[in-house]
Amino acid sequence: MLDCDICDELNGELPSWLENESRLMVEDEHFALTPTLGCLTPGYVLIWSKSHVPSMASLRTRERAALLAFLARVVKTLEAEYGAVAVFEHGADGLSQAGNCVDHAHFHLFPCSNGLGQRLGALRENWSILDWSELGSLSGLPYLLHSLPGQPNPAVSLVEEGIKSQLVRRVLAEDLGIPDQWDWALFPFLNHLRETQRRWSL
Ligand SMILES: [Zn+2]
Ligand SMILES: [Zn+2]
């Protein structure tokens, strides 16, 4: 058996860190949506794949198609509530521990200003635009992906080992003016997590 807290949670185990309440907001056959632990700002959510894979690129073709539909639905609802939304992923290769937050595929989605979009872009120099339909070409490779508001396709960049952990949280915390509070283990922001759950309606 895999030892993965996320698989356990998606299989119905209630997280002890949330006083054994569920944080699940919506799910379908392949994906689930939750607010994130370390919910720096209301509206900061994660899309989890139900299969234990190291990146969304590693999903089977049929699941990747379902991902785009699920993502579009979530973005639409978030935008109605919070305004422009960005998507971020640190995809792992499944072999090394390369600094991704959790070794179970997930997208980060959060409200995104122009300034935050620029900070995300500044993380790498060698972004290239990838058509969403070609996401599978990154299977087995470690990568960063971000998709900014108003851009139809994501920017991706292959990464080496040694990427800082919780990279996107650090950027987000800086943008929010709380640069020391990026670490979910120290700053869970359960108040924002619960607010995000409350405001969700699909
Ligand atoms: Zn898992
Ligand atoms: Zn992550």
Coordinates of N, CA, C and O in Angstrom, one line a residue, residues 51 59 78 101 118 121 146 168 180 186 194 198:
S51 N -6.1 9.5 -8.9 CA -5.1 8.5 -8.9 C -3.8 9.1 -8.4 O -3.5 10.3 -8.6
L59 N -1.1 11.7 -15.9 CA -2.5 11.1 -15.9 C -2.7 10.4 -17.3 O -2.0 10.7 -18.3
L78 N -14.7 30.1 -9.3 CA -13.8 30.9 -8.5 C -13.8 32.4 -9.0 O -13.8 33.3 -8.2
C101 N 5.4 20.3 -3.1 CA 4.8 20.3 -1.7 C 4.4 18.9 -1.3 O 4.7 18.4 -0.2
Q118 N 3.1 38.7 -12.5 CA 4.5 39.0 -12.9 C 5.4 38.3 -12.0 O 6.5 37.8 -12.4
G121 N 5.7 34.8 -13.2 CA 6.5 34.7 -14.5 C 8.0 34.9 -14.2 O 8.8 34.3 -14.9
H146 N 2.4 27.3 -15.1 CA 1.4 28.3 -14.6 C 0.6 28.8 -15.7 O 1.0 28.9 -16.8
V168 N 5.4 28.2 -4.7 CA 4.3 29.1 -5.1 C 3.8 29.8 -3.8 O 3.3 30.9 -3.9
D180 N 6.8 36.0 5.6 CA 7.3 35.0 6.5 C 6.2 33.9 6.8 O 6.5 33.0 7.6
L186 N 3.4 25.8 9.6 CA 3.5 26.8 10.7 C 2.3 27.8 10.6 O 1.8 28.3 11.7
R194 N -11.8 27.6 6.0 CA -13.2 27.5 6.3 C -14.1 28.5 5.5 O -15.1 28.2 5.0
R198 N -17.1 27.8 2.9 CA -18.4 28.3 3.0 C -18.9 29.0 1.8 O -20.0 29.0 1.4

